[in-house]
Amino acid sequence: MTVPQALAWRLRRHGLLEAGPTTAEDVVGGLVAVAAQSDVDLAVRTRQAAPMAGEVAAALADGRLIRTFTFRGSVHVMTPDDAAVHLAVRGSGRQWELRSWREHYGLEPQDWPAFRATVREVLDDGPLTHDELVAALTARPAYRHLGPAVEGGAWTLLKALAWQGDLCLGPTRDRRTTLQTLAHVPGWPGVPDLDGAGPRAVEAYVRAYGPTTPDGLQYWLGSGLSAGRRLAGWTSDVADRLATVQVGGRDALVLREDVDDLLATEPTDAVRLLPGYDQWVLGPGTADRDVVPPAWRTAATRGTPLVVAGGVVAGTWSERDGDLTVRWAHEGPAARSALDEGVDRLGVGLDRPLRVTVEAG
C-alpha cells in the first residue's frame, strides 16, 4: 500500500476524519498517551464527535485519567490501565539502582521498599505540593540527607517513585502542581508484572500508530521508556497477532485483525489543525519523514501548532481572540475547501468562531 493510504487509516483510527470517540478517556486510550505540554483539552476535543467543556478536567478529577511521568521522563495524560502497563516498562531499567543514583541520593536498593512505603504514608492524607512532600520526608531522620538533592524543585527522585506506581500528579493548588498516591485513584490496577506488560505495550503502540516499523517501536518503547534489549523479545511474544505489510516499499507492522481494513482504505486530502506537541507527530516521532517533512521538523519539535494535510505536516497556525492565522503553501479551490473544513473543526474544539487569514508558508 502507499504511505497516504496508511496515514489515512491512522487518521481515522485517531478520530481525525469521521466522528471519533465519545469520552475523553476513549480518546486518550486510543492514543495511548497525550503529552501534558500539549493543549490536552484541544487535542481531545479535536478528536471527539461532540466535545464537552471541562471533560478532561473532570476525567482527571475522578480518576478516569491520570497525569504521570512516563515517556522520556516527561508528564503524560493516560488512562490508569495504560499507565500501569507503561510504568512497568519504564521502571524495568531500575535506574535508581545505578551507582550514580545511589551515590547522589544516598539510597541503596534495599532502602527503597521502606522509602516508598514512607512516601505513600505521607501522601495518604491527601495531595501535597513538591515542597510539602519534600519537607515531610526530610523531617524524618532516615531521609534528612535527601534535602540538598530534592529541594528547590528537583523532580528526578520523585519521577522514580512515579515509575514504580507510588504516586502521580494530582490537582493543581494555587497554581502549583501536587502529588498524590495512586492508591486513591479509583480503578488503579497496580503495576503489573513486566513479562505481561511488555507485550501489551508493544501491541498498544502497533494498534495506535501502525503500520509501524521496528524503528518506531524502538523510538516509543526502547528510547522513550528505556526498554532496551527487552523490546525484541516482547515483539516476538505477540508475533502471532502481528502482520507485516509493505508501506511505500518498506516493511511495517500492523495487527492482523486490522489488515483488511487497512488495505481497503483510500487516501484522504483532509486538513486538520492540531495543537503543538500533538500525538499525531509525537507518536511516530518528529523524525518520521512520512508525517513530518524535514522542512517542518523544527516547528514540530518546538511545539508549534501544526496544519496537517492528508496526515502530513504542511504548515502552522496561531490564534488569538478568534483571529486565526494559517501559514501554508497549498493553493487552489480543493485545498482551500479542505482547509475551511479543518478550520471549522478547530473552531468546534476551541468553542469559538474564527476569522481566518491565510499566509504563504
GROMACS .gro file of C-alpha atoms in nm:
model
  361
    1MET     CA    1   0.000   0.000   0.000
    2THR     CA    2   0.100   0.362  -0.027
    3VAL     CA    3   0.205   0.591   0.257
    4PRO     CA    4  -0.104   0.816   0.201
    5GLN     CA    5  -0.326   0.508   0.245
    6ALA     CA    6  -0.157   0.417   0.571
    7LEU     CA    7  -0.180   0.773   0.703
    8ALA     CA    8  -0.548   0.796   0.611
    9TRP     CA    9  -0.616   0.476   0.804
   10ARG     CA   10  -0.430   0.609   1.107
   11LEU     CA   11  -0.613   0.943   1.086
   12ARG     CA   12  -0.943   0.760   1.102
   13ARG     CA   13  -0.826   0.550   1.396
   14HIS     CA   14  -0.728   0.869   1.576
   15GLY     CA   15  -1.070   1.024   1.529
   16LEU     CA   16  -0.930   1.286   1.292
   17LEU     CA   17  -1.153   1.203   0.995
   18GLU     CA   18  -1.502   1.085   1.085
   19ALA     CA   19  -1.660   1.148   1.423
   20GLY     CA   20  -1.439   0.994   1.687
   21PRO     CA   21  -1.476   0.851   2.039
   22THR     CA   22  -1.730   1.000   2.279
   23THR     CA   23  -1.532   1.029   2.604
   24ALA     CA   24  -1.201   1.185   2.696
   25GLU     CA   25  -1.068   0.856   2.825
   26ASP     CA   26  -1.159   0.683   2.498
   27VAL     CA   27  -0.962   0.944   2.303
   28VAL     CA   28  -0.660   0.927   2.531
   29GLY     CA   29  -0.671   0.547   2.542
   30GLY     CA   30  -0.676   0.534   2.162
   31LEU     CA   31  -0.358   0.742   2.154
   32VAL     CA   32  -0.200   0.551   2.448
   33ALA     CA   33  -0.077   0.880   2.597
   34VAL     CA   34  -0.112   1.255   2.544
   35ALA     CA   35   0.183   1.477   2.627
   36ALA     CA   36   0.089   1.718   2.904
   37GLN     CA   37   0.282   2.003   2.742
   38SER     CA   38   0.027   1.989   2.462
   39ASP     CA   39  -0.311   2.157   2.487
   40VAL     CA   40  -0.467   1.835   2.613
   41ASP     CA   41  -0.821   1.974   2.603
   42LEU     CA   42  -0.786   2.075   2.239
   43ALA     CA   43  -0.613   1.750   2.145
   44VAL     CA   44  -0.908   1.557   2.288
   45ARG     CA   45  -1.185   1.785   2.162
   46THR     CA   46  -1.041   1.780   1.809
   47ARG     CA   47  -1.099   1.404   1.804
   48GLN     CA   48  -1.449   1.396   1.953
   49ALA     CA   49  -1.781   1.391   1.776
   50ALA     CA   50  -1.947   1.602   2.046
   51PRO     CA   51  -1.684   1.767   2.268
   52MET     CA   52  -1.790   1.895   2.607
   53ALA     CA   53  -1.624   2.173   2.801
   54GLY     CA   54  -1.421   2.061   3.102
   55GLU     CA   55  -1.433   1.690   3.023
   56VAL     CA   56  -1.058   1.631   3.055
   57ALA     CA   57  -1.050   1.810   3.391
   58ALA     CA   58  -1.346   1.603   3.511
   59ALA     CA   59  -1.181   1.279   3.398
   60LEU     CA   60  -0.862   1.373   3.583
   61ALA     CA   61  -1.059   1.466   3.894
   62ASP     CA   62  -1.243   1.135   3.917
   63GLY     CA   63  -0.951   0.914   3.813
   64ARG     CA   64  -1.065   0.810   3.465
   65LEU     CA   65  -0.742   0.976   3.352
   66ILE     CA   66  -0.418   1.041   3.539
   67ARG     CA   67  -0.108   1.254   3.483
   68THR     CA   68   0.224   1.086   3.548
   69PHE     CA   69   0.588   1.075   3.443
   70THR     CA   70   0.637   0.820   3.167
   71PHE     CA   71   0.794   0.870   2.826
   72ARG     CA   72   1.136   1.037   2.839
   73GLY     CA   73   1.067   1.145   3.194
   74SER     CA   74   0.806   1.398   3.089
   75VAL     CA   75   0.443   1.418   3.202
   76HIS     CA   76   0.170   1.242   3.003
   77VAL     CA   77  -0.204   1.204   3.046
   78MET     CA   78  -0.307   0.838   3.033
   79THR     CA   79  -0.581   0.602   3.139
   80PRO     CA   80  -0.496   0.415   3.461
   81ASP     CA   81  -0.473   0.083   3.276
   82ASP     CA   82  -0.236   0.216   3.009
   83ALA     CA   83  -0.030   0.400   3.268
   84ALA     CA   84   0.014   0.082   3.471
   85VAL     CA   85   0.140  -0.114   3.170
   86HIS     CA   86   0.381   0.154   3.055
   87LEU     CA   87   0.510   0.231   3.403
   88ALA     CA   88   0.604  -0.134   3.436
   89VAL     CA   89   0.815  -0.092   3.123
   90ARG     CA   90   0.953   0.245   3.235
   91GLY     CA   91   1.058   0.106   3.571
   92SER     CA   92   1.220  -0.204   3.426
   93GLY     CA   93   1.551  -0.021   3.386
   94ARG     CA   94   1.564   0.030   3.765
   95GLN     CA   95   1.765   0.350   3.724
   96TRP     CA   96   1.754   0.409   4.100
   97GLU     CA   97   1.991   0.114   4.141
   98LEU     CA   98   2.260   0.273   3.925
   99ARG     CA   99   2.577   0.370   4.105
  100SER     CA  100   2.527   0.738   4.015
  101TRP     CA  101   2.182   0.737   4.176
  102ARG     CA  102   2.300   0.552   4.486
  103GLU     CA  103   2.583   0.796   4.540
  104HIS     CA  104   2.375   1.106   4.468
  105TYR     CA  105   2.072   1.017   4.682
  106GLY     CA  106   2.235   0.800   4.946
  107LEU     CA  107   1.978   0.526   4.894
  108GLU     CA  108   2.079   0.166   4.832
  109PRO     CA  109   1.846  -0.079   4.652
  110GLN     CA  110   1.749  -0.236   4.984
  111ASP     CA  111   1.645   0.107   5.116
  112TRP     CA  112   1.378   0.163   4.852
  113PRO     CA  113   1.093  -0.053   4.990
  114ALA     CA  114   1.091   0.144   5.317
  115PHE     CA  115   1.137   0.474   5.133
  116ARG     CA  116   0.846   0.403   4.901
  117ALA     CA  117   0.625   0.299   5.191
  118THR     CA  118   0.709   0.625   5.370
  119VAL     CA  119   0.614   0.831   5.064
  120ARG     CA  120   0.282   0.651   5.031
  121GLU     CA  121   0.217   0.704   5.403
  122VAL     CA  122   0.293   1.076   5.379
  123LEU     CA  123   0.057   1.115   5.081
  124ASP     CA  124  -0.219   0.905   5.233
  125ASP     CA  125  -0.390   1.209   5.387
  126GLY     CA  126  -0.414   1.386   5.052
  127PRO     CA  127  -0.217   1.554   4.775
  128LEU     CA  128   0.092   1.760   4.859
  129THR     CA  129   0.299   2.003   4.659
  130HIS     CA  130   0.657   1.915   4.574
  131ASP     CA  131   0.790   2.131   4.859
  132GLU     CA  132   0.537   1.995   5.109
  133LEU     CA  133   0.628   1.636   5.025
  134VAL     CA  134   1.000   1.710   5.045
  135ALA     CA  135   0.954   1.884   5.381
  136ALA     CA  136   0.758   1.588   5.519
  137LEU     CA  137   1.021   1.340   5.404
  138THR     CA  138   1.328   1.532   5.519
  139ALA     CA  139   1.169   1.586   5.860
  140ARG     CA  140   1.230   1.216   5.920
  141PRO     CA  141   1.583   1.133   6.034
  142ALA     CA  142   1.623   0.850   5.783
  143TYR     CA  143   1.571   1.089   5.491
  144ARG     CA  144   1.709   1.416   5.620
  145HIS     CA  145   2.013   1.371   5.397
  146LEU     CA  146   1.794   1.394   5.086
  147GLY     CA  147   1.737   1.768   5.135
  148PRO     CA  148   2.010   1.907   4.906
  149ALA     CA  149   1.919   1.659   4.628
  150VAL     CA  150   1.541   1.713   4.624
  151GLU     CA  151   1.482   2.068   4.744
  152GLY     CA  152   1.442   2.364   4.512
  153GLY     CA  153   1.213   2.192   4.265
  154ALA     CA  154   1.428   1.888   4.177
  155TRP     CA  155   1.195   1.618   4.043
  156THR     CA  156   1.418   1.328   3.937
  157LEU     CA  157   1.385   1.122   4.256
  158LEU     CA  158   1.010   1.173   4.260
  159LYS     CA  159   0.990   1.053   3.900
  160ALA     CA  160   1.136   0.720   4.009
  161LEU     CA  161   0.853   0.690   4.262
  162ALA     CA  162   0.602   0.756   3.984
  163TRP     CA  163   0.763   0.488   3.766
  164GLN     CA  164   0.710   0.236   4.046
  165GLY     CA  165   0.343   0.328   4.083
  166ASP     CA  166   0.366   0.503   4.420
  167LEU     CA  167   0.242   0.847   4.312
  168CYS     CA  168   0.119   1.054   4.022
  169LEU     CA  169   0.048   1.421   3.968
  170GLY     CA  170  -0.260   1.546   4.148
  171PRO     CA  171  -0.481   1.853   4.113
  172THR     CA  172  -0.327   2.198   4.084
  173ARG     CA  173  -0.349   2.404   4.403
  174ASP     CA  174  -0.281   2.778   4.393
  175ARG     CA  175  -0.116   2.725   4.053
  176ARG     CA  176   0.121   2.468   4.199
  177THR     CA  177   0.135   2.104   4.096
  178THR     CA  178   0.055   1.848   4.364
  179LEU     CA  179   0.145   1.482   4.400
  180GLN     CA  180  -0.098   1.216   4.514
  181THR     CA  181  -0.086   0.848   4.593
  182LEU     CA  182  -0.214   0.622   4.319
  183ALA     CA  183  -0.384   0.413   4.585
  184HIS     CA  184  -0.655   0.682   4.597
  185VAL     CA  185  -0.720   0.672   4.221
  186PRO     CA  186  -1.038   0.471   4.151
  187GLY     CA  187  -0.966   0.182   3.920
  188TRP     CA  188  -0.588   0.194   3.961
  189PRO     CA  189  -0.488  -0.166   3.883
  190GLY     CA  190  -0.135  -0.153   4.020
  191VAL     CA  191   0.182  -0.202   3.818
  192PRO     CA  192   0.169  -0.546   3.651
  193ASP     CA  193   0.449  -0.795   3.603
  194LEU     CA  194   0.694  -0.692   3.334
  195ASP     CA  195   0.656  -1.018   3.142
  196GLY     CA  196   0.292  -0.936   3.079
  197ALA     CA  197   0.327  -0.560   3.048
  198GLY     CA  198   0.593  -0.556   2.776
  199PRO     CA  199   0.395  -0.744   2.510
  200ARG     CA  200   0.084  -0.538   2.596
  201ALA     CA  201   0.282  -0.217   2.542
  202VAL     CA  202   0.403  -0.338   2.202
  203GLU     CA  203   0.050  -0.428   2.096
  204ALA     CA  204  -0.088  -0.095   2.220
  205TYR     CA  205   0.162   0.101   2.013
  206VAL     CA  206   0.103  -0.100   1.696
  207ARG     CA  207  -0.272  -0.058   1.740
  208ALA     CA  208  -0.245   0.320   1.780
  209TYR     CA  209   0.042   0.406   1.545
  210GLY     CA  210   0.057   0.121   1.297
  211PRO     CA  211   0.162   0.044   1.037
  212THR     CA  212   0.492   0.099   1.217
  213THR     CA  213   0.849  -0.007   1.159
  214PRO     CA  214   1.074  -0.161   1.424
  215ASP     CA  215   1.236   0.184   1.442
  216GLY     CA  216   0.900   0.325   1.550
  217LEU     CA  217   0.873   0.070   1.830
  218GLN     CA  218   1.228   0.146   1.934
  219TYR     CA  219   1.152   0.518   1.947
  220TRP     CA  220   0.838   0.471   2.158
  221LEU     CA  221   0.936   0.192   2.395
  222GLY     CA  222   1.310   0.148   2.359
  223SER     CA  223   1.421   0.510   2.376
  224GLY     CA  224   1.104   0.655   2.525
  225LEU     CA  225   1.070   0.411   2.814
  226SER     CA  226   1.426   0.274   2.834
  227ALA     CA  227   1.303  -0.074   2.742
  228GLY     CA  228   1.641  -0.165   2.595
  229ARG     CA  229   1.701  -0.515   2.466
  230ARG     CA  230   1.374  -0.649   2.603
  231LEU     CA  231   1.179  -0.496   2.315
  232ALA     CA  232   1.270  -0.764   2.061
  233GLY     CA  233   1.151  -1.038   2.295
  234TRP     CA  234   0.821  -0.865   2.364
  235THR     CA  235   0.762  -0.816   1.992
  236SER     CA  236   0.830  -1.185   1.939
  237ASP     CA  237   0.580  -1.269   2.215
  238VAL     CA  238   0.297  -1.107   2.017
  239ALA     CA  239   0.419  -1.217   1.673
  240ASP     CA  240   0.107  -1.430   1.622
  241ARG     CA  241  -0.105  -1.111   1.649
  242LEU     CA  242   0.110  -0.908   1.410
  243ALA     CA  243   0.131  -0.900   1.031
  244THR     CA  244   0.397  -0.749   0.809
  245VAL     CA  245   0.275  -0.521   0.531
  246GLN     CA  246   0.463  -0.310   0.281
  247VAL     CA  247   0.404   0.064   0.303
  248GLY     CA  248   0.574   0.262   0.031
  249GLY     CA  249   0.803  -0.034  -0.029
  250ARG     CA  250   0.909  -0.072   0.336
  251ASP     CA  251   0.813  -0.347   0.577
  252ALA     CA  252   0.586  -0.233   0.861
  253LEU     CA  253   0.391  -0.400   1.140
  254VAL     CA  254   0.016  -0.391   1.194
  255LEU     CA  255  -0.226  -0.603   1.395
  256ARG     CA  256  -0.354  -0.896   1.190
  257GLU     CA  257  -0.712  -0.804   1.271
  258ASP     CA  258  -0.660  -0.463   1.104
  259VAL     CA  259  -0.505  -0.575   0.774
  260ASP     CA  260  -0.824  -0.596   0.566
  261ASP     CA  261  -0.949  -0.260   0.687
  262LEU     CA  262  -0.610  -0.104   0.622
  263LEU     CA  263  -0.589  -0.239   0.268
  264ALA     CA  264  -0.937  -0.108   0.189
  265THR     CA  265  -0.858   0.248   0.299
  266GLU     CA  266  -0.834   0.524   0.042
  267PRO     CA  267  -0.602   0.826   0.079
  268THR     CA  268  -0.752   1.150   0.206
  269ASP     CA  269  -0.693   1.519   0.144
  270ALA     CA  270  -0.848   1.615   0.480
  271VAL     CA  271  -0.685   1.905   0.661
  272ARG     CA  272  -0.666   1.922   1.039
  273LEU     CA  273  -0.525   2.195   1.263
  274LEU     CA  274  -0.363   2.033   1.564
  275PRO     CA  275  -0.215   2.178   1.883
  276GLY     CA  276   0.159   2.181   1.942
  277TYR     CA  277   0.312   1.855   2.069
  278ASP     CA  278   0.011   1.664   1.940
  279GLN     CA  279   0.033   1.286   1.950
  280TRP     CA  280  -0.015   1.272   1.574
  281VAL     CA  281   0.351   1.375   1.546
  282LEU     CA  282   0.484   1.264   1.885
  283GLY     CA  283   0.353   0.909   1.846
  284PRO     CA  284   0.567   0.822   1.541
  285GLY     CA  285   0.823   1.089   1.637
  286THR     CA  286   0.919   1.412   1.465
  287ALA     CA  287   1.198   1.225   1.282
  288ASP     CA  288   0.937   1.024   1.088
  289ARG     CA  289   0.954   1.190   0.745
  290ASP     CA  290   0.628   1.034   0.631
  291VAL     CA  291   0.448   1.251   0.887
  292VAL     CA  292   0.692   1.539   0.944
  293PRO     CA  293   0.884   1.651   0.634
  294PRO     CA  294   1.230   1.785   0.725
  295ALA     CA  295   1.124   2.143   0.648
  296TRP     CA  296   0.869   2.126   0.931
  297ARG     CA  297   1.063   1.928   1.189
  298THR     CA  298   1.190   2.230   1.382
  299ALA     CA  299   0.836   2.365   1.417
  300ALA     CA  300   0.707   2.025   1.528
  301THR     CA  301   0.988   1.978   1.778
  302ARG     CA  302   0.931   2.324   1.926
  303GLY     CA  303   0.563   2.258   1.979
  304THR     CA  304   0.426   2.497   1.717
  305PRO     CA  305   0.058   2.427   1.634
  306LEU     CA  306   0.055   2.239   1.304
  307VAL     CA  307  -0.155   2.214   0.989
  308VAL     CA  308  -0.175   1.853   0.872
  309ALA     CA  309  -0.294   1.768   0.519
  310GLY     CA  310  -0.359   1.403   0.441
  311GLY     CA  311  -0.171   1.316   0.759
  312VAL     CA  312   0.143   1.509   0.661
  313VAL     CA  313   0.255   1.832   0.829
  314ALA     CA  314   0.208   2.108   0.573
  315GLY     CA  315   0.201   2.431   0.772
  316THR     CA  316   0.149   2.605   1.103
  317TRP     CA  317  -0.121   2.813   1.267
  318SER     CA  318  -0.167   3.058   1.551
  319GLU     CA  319  -0.480   3.201   1.709
  320ARG     CA  320  -0.563   3.486   1.941
  321ASP     CA  321  -0.906   3.609   2.040
  322GLY     CA  322  -1.068   3.439   1.741
  323ASP     CA  323  -0.814   3.565   1.484
  324LEU     CA  324  -0.662   3.259   1.319
  325THR     CA  325  -0.352   3.286   1.102
  326VAL     CA  326  -0.266   2.984   0.888
  327ARG     CA  327   0.072   2.958   0.717
  328TRP     CA  328   0.093   2.701   0.440
  329ALA     CA  329   0.182   2.673   0.073
  330HIS     CA  330  -0.116   2.478  -0.066
  331GLU     CA  331  -0.320   2.655  -0.332
  332GLY     CA  332  -0.639   2.600  -0.529
  333PRO     CA  333  -1.011   2.561  -0.453
  334ALA     CA  334  -0.983   2.199  -0.332
  335ALA     CA  335  -0.706   2.283  -0.089
  336ARG     CA  336  -0.897   2.587   0.041
  337SER     CA  337  -1.214   2.382   0.083
  338ALA     CA  338  -1.022   2.119   0.284
  339LEU     CA  339  -0.865   2.395   0.493
  340ASP     CA  340  -1.205   2.552   0.561
  341GLU     CA  341  -1.331   2.218   0.691
  342GLY     CA  342  -1.027   2.189   0.917
  343VAL     CA  343  -1.082   2.543   1.045
  344ASP     CA  344  -1.445   2.463   1.123
  345ARG     CA  345  -1.334   2.162   1.322
  346LEU     CA  346  -1.076   2.370   1.509
  347GLY     CA  347  -1.347   2.625   1.588
  348VAL     CA  348  -1.554   2.348   1.749
  349GLY     CA  349  -1.252   2.240   1.950
  350LEU     CA  350  -1.179   2.594   2.066
  351ASP     CA  351  -1.552   2.663   2.114
  352ARG     CA  352  -1.545   2.998   1.936
  353PRO     CA  353  -1.584   3.133   1.582
  354LEU     CA  354  -1.264   3.200   1.391
  355ARG     CA  355  -1.166   3.475   1.147
  356VAL     CA  356  -0.911   3.325   0.908
  357THR     CA  357  -0.607   3.479   0.742
  358VAL     CA  358  -0.402   3.254   0.514
  359GLU     CA  359  -0.035   3.337   0.453
  360ALA     CA  360   0.225   3.166   0.237
  361GLY     CA  361   0.413   2.908   0.440
   0.00000   0.00000   0.00000
